[in-house]
Coordinates of C-alpha atoms and ligand atoms in Angstrom, one line a residue:
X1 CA 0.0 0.0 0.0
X2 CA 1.3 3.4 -0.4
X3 CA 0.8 6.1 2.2
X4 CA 1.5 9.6 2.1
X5 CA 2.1 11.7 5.5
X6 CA 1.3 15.5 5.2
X7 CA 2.9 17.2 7.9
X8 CA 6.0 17.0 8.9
X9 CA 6.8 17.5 12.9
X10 CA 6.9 15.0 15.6
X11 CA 3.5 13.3 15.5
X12 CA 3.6 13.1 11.6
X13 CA 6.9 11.9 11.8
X14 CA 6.3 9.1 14.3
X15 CA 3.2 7.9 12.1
X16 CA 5.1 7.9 9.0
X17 CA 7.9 5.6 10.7
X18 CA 5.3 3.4 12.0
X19 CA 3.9 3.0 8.8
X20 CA 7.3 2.5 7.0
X21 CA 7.9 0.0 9.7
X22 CA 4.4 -2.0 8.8
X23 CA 5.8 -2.4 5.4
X24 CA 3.8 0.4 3.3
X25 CA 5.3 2.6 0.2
X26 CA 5.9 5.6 3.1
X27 CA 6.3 9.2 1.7
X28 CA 6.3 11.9 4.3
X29 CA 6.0 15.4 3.1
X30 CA 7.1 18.4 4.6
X31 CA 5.0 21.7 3.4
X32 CA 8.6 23.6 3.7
X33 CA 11.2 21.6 0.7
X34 CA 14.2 22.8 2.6
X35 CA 13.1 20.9 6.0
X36 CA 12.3 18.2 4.0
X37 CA 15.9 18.4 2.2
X38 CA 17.9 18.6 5.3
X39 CA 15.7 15.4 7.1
X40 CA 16.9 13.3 3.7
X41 CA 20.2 14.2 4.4
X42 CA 20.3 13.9 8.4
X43 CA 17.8 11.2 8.5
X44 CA 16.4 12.7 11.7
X45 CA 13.9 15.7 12.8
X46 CA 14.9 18.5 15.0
X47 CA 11.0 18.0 16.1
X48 CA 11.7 14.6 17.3
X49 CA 15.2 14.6 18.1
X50 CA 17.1 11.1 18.5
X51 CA 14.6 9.4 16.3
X52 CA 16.7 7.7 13.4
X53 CA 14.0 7.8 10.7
X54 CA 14.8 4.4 8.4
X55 CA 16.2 4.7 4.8
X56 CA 12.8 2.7 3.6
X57 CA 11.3 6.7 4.4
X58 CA 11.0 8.7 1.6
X59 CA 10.7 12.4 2.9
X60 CA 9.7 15.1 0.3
X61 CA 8.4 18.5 -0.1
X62 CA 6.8 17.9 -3.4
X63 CA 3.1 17.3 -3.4
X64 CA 2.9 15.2 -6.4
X65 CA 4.2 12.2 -3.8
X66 CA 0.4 11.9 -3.2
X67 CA -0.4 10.5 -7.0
X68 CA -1.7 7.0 -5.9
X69 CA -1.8 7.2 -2.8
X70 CA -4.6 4.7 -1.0
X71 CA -4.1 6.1 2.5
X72 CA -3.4 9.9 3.5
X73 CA -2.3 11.0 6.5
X74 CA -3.3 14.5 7.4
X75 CA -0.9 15.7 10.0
X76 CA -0.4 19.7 10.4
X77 CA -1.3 21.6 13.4
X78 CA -4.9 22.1 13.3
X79 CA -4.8 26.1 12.2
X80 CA -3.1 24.4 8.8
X81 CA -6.0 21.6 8.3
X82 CA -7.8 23.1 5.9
X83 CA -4.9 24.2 3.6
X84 CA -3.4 21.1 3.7
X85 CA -6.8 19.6 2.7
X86 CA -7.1 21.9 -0.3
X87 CA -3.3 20.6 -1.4
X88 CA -4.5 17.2 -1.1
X89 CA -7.9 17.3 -3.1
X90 CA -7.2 17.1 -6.2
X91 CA -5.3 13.7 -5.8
X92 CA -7.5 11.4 -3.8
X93 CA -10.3 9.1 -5.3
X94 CA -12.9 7.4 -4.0
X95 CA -10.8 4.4 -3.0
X96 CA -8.9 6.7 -1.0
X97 CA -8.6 6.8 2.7
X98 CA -7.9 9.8 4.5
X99 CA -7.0 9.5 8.6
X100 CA -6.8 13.0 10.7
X101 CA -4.2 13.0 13.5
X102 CA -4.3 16.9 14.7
X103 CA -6.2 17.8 17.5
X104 CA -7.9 20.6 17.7
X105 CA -11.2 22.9 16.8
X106 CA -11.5 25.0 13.7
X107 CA -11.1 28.5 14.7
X108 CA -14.2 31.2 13.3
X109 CA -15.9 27.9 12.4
X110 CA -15.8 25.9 14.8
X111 CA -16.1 22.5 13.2
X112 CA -14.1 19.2 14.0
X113 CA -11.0 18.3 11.6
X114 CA -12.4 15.7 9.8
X115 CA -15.6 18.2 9.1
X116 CA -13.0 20.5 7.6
X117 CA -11.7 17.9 5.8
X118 CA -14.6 16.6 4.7
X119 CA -15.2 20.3 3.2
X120 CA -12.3 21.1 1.2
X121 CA -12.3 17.3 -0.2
X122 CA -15.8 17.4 -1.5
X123 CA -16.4 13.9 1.2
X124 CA -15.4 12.2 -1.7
X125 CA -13.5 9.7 0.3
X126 CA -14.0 8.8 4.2
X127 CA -11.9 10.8 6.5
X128 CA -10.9 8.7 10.1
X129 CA -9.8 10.7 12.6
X130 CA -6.8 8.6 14.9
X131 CA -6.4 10.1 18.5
X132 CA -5.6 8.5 21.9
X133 CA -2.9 9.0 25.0
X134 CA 0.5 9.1 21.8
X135 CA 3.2 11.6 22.2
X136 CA 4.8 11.4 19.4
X137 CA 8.3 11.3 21.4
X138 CA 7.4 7.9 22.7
X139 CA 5.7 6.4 19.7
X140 CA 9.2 7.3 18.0
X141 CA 11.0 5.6 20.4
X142 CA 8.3 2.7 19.0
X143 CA 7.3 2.1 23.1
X144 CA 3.9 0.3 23.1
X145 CA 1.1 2.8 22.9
X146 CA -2.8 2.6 22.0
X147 CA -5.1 4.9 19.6
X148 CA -8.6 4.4 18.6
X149 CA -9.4 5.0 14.5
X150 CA -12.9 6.2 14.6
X151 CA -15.3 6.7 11.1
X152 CA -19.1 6.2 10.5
X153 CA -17.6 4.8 7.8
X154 CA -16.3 0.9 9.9
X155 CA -14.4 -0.1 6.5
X156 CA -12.5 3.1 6.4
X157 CA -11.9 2.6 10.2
X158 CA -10.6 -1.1 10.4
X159 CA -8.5 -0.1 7.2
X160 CA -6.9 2.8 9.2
X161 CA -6.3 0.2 11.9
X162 CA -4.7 -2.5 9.7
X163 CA -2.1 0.2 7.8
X164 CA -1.1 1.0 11.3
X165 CA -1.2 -1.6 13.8
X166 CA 1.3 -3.4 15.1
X167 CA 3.3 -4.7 18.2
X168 CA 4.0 -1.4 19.7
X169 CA 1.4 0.0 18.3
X170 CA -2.1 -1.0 19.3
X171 CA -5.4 0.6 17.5
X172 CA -8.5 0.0 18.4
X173 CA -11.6 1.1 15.7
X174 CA -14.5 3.4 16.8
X175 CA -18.2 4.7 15.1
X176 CA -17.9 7.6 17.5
X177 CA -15.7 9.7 15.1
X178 CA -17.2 13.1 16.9
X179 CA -16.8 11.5 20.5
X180 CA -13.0 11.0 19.7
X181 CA -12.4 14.3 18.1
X182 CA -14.0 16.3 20.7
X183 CA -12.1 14.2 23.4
X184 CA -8.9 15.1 21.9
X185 CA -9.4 18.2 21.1
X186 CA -10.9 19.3 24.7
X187 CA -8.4 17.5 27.0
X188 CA -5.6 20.3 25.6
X189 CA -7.4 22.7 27.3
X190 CA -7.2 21.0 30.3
X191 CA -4.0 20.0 30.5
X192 CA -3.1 23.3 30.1
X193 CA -4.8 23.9 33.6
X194 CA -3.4 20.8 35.3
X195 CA -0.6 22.4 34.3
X196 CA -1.1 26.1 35.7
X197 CA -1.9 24.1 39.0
X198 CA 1.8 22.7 38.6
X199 CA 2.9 26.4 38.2
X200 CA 1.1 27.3 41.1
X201 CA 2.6 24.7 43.3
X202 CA -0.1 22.6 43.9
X203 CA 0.3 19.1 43.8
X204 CA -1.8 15.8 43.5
X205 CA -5.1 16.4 44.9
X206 CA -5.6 19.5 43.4
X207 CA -4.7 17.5 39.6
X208 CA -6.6 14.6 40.6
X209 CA -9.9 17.2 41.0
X210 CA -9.1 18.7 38.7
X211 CA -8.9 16.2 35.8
X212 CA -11.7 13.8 37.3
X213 CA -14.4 17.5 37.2
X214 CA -12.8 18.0 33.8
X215 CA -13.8 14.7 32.5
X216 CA -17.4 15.7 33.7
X217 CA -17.3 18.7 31.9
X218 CA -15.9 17.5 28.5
X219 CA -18.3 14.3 28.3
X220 CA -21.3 16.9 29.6
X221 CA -20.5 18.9 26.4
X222 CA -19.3 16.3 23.9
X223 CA -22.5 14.0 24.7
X224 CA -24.7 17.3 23.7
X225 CA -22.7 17.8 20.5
X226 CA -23.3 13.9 19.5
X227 CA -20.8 11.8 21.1
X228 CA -21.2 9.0 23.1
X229 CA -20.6 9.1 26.9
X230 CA -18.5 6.0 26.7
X231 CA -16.0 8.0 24.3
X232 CA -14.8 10.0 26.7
X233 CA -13.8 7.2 29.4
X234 CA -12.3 5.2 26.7
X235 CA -8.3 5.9 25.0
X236 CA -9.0 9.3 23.2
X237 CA -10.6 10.7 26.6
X238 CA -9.6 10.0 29.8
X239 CA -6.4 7.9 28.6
X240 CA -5.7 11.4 27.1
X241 CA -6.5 13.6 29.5
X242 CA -4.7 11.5 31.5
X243 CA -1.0 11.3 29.4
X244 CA -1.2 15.1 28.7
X245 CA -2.1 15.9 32.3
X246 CA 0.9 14.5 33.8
X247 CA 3.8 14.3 31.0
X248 CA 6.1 17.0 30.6
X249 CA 5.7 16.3 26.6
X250 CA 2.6 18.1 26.8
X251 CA 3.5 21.6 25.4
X252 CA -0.3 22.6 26.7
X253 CA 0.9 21.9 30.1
X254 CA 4.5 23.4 29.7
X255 CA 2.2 26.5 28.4
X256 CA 0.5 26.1 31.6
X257 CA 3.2 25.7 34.1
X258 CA 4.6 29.2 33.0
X259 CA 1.2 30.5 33.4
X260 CA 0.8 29.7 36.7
X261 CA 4.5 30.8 37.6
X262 CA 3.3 34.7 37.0
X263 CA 4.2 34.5 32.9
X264 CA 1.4 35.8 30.6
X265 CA 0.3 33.8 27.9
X266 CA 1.6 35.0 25.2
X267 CA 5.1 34.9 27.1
X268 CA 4.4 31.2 28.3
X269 CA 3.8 30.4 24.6
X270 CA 6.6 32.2 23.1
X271 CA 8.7 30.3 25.4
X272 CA 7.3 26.9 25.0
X273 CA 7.9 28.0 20.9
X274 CA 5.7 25.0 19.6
X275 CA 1.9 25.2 18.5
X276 CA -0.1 25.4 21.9
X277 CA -3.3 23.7 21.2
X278 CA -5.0 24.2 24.2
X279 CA -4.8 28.1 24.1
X280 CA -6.7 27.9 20.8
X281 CA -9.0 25.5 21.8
X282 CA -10.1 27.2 24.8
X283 CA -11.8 29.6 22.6
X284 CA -13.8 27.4 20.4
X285 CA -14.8 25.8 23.3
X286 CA -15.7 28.9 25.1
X287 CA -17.9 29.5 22.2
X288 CA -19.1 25.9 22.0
X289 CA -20.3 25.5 25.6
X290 CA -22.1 29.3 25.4
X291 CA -24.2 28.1 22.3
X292 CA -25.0 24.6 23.4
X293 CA -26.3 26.1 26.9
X294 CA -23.8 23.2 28.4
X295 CA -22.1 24.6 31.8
X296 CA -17.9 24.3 31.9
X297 CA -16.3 25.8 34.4
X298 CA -12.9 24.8 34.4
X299 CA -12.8 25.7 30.7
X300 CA -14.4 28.9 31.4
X301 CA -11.8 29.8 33.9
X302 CA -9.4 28.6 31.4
X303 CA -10.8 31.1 28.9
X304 CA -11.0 33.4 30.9
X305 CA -7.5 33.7 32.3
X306 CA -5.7 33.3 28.4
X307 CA -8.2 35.5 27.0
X308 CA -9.5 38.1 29.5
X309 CA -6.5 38.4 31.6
X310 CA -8.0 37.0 34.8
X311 CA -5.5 36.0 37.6
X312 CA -5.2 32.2 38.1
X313 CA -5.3 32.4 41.8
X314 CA -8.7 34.5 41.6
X315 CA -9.7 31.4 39.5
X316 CA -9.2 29.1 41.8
X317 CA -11.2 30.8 44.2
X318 CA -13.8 30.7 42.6
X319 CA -13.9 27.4 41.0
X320 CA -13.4 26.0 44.7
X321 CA -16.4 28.2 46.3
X322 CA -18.8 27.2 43.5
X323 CA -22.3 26.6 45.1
X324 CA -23.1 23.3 46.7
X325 CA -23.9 20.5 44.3
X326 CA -24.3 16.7 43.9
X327 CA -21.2 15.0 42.1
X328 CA -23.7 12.9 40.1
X329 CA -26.9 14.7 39.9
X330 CA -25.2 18.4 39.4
X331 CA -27.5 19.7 40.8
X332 CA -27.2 22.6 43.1
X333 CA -28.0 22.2 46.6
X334 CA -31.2 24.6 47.7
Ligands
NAD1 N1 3.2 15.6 19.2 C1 2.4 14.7 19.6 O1 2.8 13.8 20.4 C2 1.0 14.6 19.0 C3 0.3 13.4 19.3 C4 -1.0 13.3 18.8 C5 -1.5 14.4 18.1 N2 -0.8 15.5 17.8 C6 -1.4 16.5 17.0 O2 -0.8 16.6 15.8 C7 -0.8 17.9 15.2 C8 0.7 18.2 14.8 O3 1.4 18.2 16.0 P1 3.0 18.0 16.0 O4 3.3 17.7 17.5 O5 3.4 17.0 15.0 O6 3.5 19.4 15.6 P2 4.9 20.1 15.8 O7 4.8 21.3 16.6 O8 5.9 19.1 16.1 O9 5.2 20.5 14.3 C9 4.3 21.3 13.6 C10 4.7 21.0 12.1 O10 3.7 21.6 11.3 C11 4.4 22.2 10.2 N3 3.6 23.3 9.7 C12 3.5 24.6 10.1 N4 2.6 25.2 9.3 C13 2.2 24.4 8.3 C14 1.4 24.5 7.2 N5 0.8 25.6 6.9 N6 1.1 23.4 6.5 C15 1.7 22.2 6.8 N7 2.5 22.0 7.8 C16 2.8 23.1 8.6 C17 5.7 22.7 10.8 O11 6.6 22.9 9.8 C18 6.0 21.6 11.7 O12 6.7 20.6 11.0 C19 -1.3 18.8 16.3 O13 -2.7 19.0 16.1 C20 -1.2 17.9 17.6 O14 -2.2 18.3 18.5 C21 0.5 15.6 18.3

């Protein structure tokens, strides 16, 4: 099979190696031809440092690599989605398969990846989205690690899962394709915040609150926006909330950390100098949660602190002096 990799830092370059490993006709590309140049010639990525990527790998930054292709892997951060859709478009087919690794919320739009997808592509051919607990740092390093390949479409889904399973890397297939893109695209925003209560000083009650409320609040909103409640306890929710929560990988919670240390975000950001999901996301889902009447607090007080400039210790105040309520019920005590 051949398989082409659009997107070129860690996470596409981890996929692309497991795919070479699995035996497929690899290509990955690289939107920037001098990147791609001096990966052929170093055989490594500065993104994804002490990863040897194998000969078998062909890395390019020519777009014609995608004549042929049966399975496309769309890899950019999720504010580059849609043009890299447009550059793919006019080579796929119906035959194709197309699988969405980024994680993340269309900004001004608001739709899921695959929906963007989906749009520029016509929905010619079926578009999987693959999420889970991955960084790409240990993938590389080919440790064992799960994902779920989700598609209405269970063909396009088991197909996904056969190009890339293997023994370090388990996938599991999913109908739920909203479920697991909201669950990874939601869980940035909160690993952001475990991380400003790292910043802070807190330590592991105030996480383990944190991300168990958090998990009530993401499945709360993703179950009213059409994904299924058992989503969001499976690998692309809690097993992600959990791995970004508590590695130092996590850029959203790097991001957070310097937030919570006094930095603002823009300087946490700057510093961190990689995309920070979570800082976009928080917006959509800010705007998400107002229109779908769904109540988030932690991702309000999120929102509020990278947007508004609210002071996290203000935040905490306030999330911890909430009125009274039932864990299960949620509802507020008289
Ligand atoms: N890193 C991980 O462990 C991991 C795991 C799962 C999912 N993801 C998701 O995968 C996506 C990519 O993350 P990453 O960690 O590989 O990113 P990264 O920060 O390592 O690299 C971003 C890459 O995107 C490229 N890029 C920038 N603008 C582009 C454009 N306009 N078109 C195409 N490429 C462009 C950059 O050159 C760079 O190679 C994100 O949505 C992320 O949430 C990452």
């Amino acid at each position: 099979m051949k398989a082409v990799v659009l997107g070129s830092g860690g996470w596409g370059t981890a996929l692309s190696q497991i795919l070479c490993d699995n035996g497929h006709e690899t290509y990955l590309w690289s939107h920037n031809p001098a990147k791609a140049a001096e990966m052929v010639r170093t055989r490594e990525n500065p993104l994804l440092k002490g990863v040897y990527l194998s000969e078998a790998l062909r890395i390019t930054g020519d777009l014609d690599c995608l004549k042929g292709a049966d399975l496309v892997v769309s890899a950019p951060p999720s504010f580059a989605v849609r043009e890299t859709a447009k550059k793919m478009a006019p080579y796929l087919t119906e035959k194709s398969v197309v699988v969405s690794v980024s994680k993340g919320i269309e900004r001004d739009t608001n739709l899921r990846l695959s929906q963007v997808i989906g749009e520029e592509t016509g929905n010619l051919c079926p578009v999987v989205a693959l999420s889970g607990p991955s960084h790409a740092e240990e993938v590389g390093i080919r440790m064992p690690t799960g994902c779920v390949a989700a598609c209405r479409d269970a063909d396009a889904a088991r197909f996904a899962q056969d190009a890339f399973m293997n023994d370090y890397f388990r996938v599991y297939t999913s109908g739920d394709i909203v479920g697991v893109e909201l669950a990874g695209a939601l869980k940035n925003v909160i690993a952001l915040s475990c991380g400003v209560c790292d910043g802070l000083g807190y330590q592991d009650n105030t996480k383990a609150l944190l991300m168990t409320r958090a998990m009530a609040e993401i499945t709360r909103l993703g179950e009213k926006l059409g994904g299924s409640r058992q989503t969001f306890g499976g690998l692309a929710g809690m097993g992600d909330l959990i791995v970004t929560c508590t590695s130092m990988h996590s850029r959203n919670r790097r991001a957070g950390i310097l937030i919570g240390q006094g930095k603002t975000p823009q300087e946490a950001m700057k510093e961190v100098g990689a995309v920070v999901e979570g800082y976009f996301a928080a917006l959509s889902i800010h705007q998400l949660s107002q229109r779908a009447g769904v109540e988030m607090p932690i991702s309000r007080c999120a929102y509020e602190v990278l947007y508004e400039g609210k002071q996290v210790k203000n935040v905490v105040t306030e999330l911890m002096t909430r009125a009274k309520k039932d864990e299960l019920l949620e509802t507020v005590r008289p």
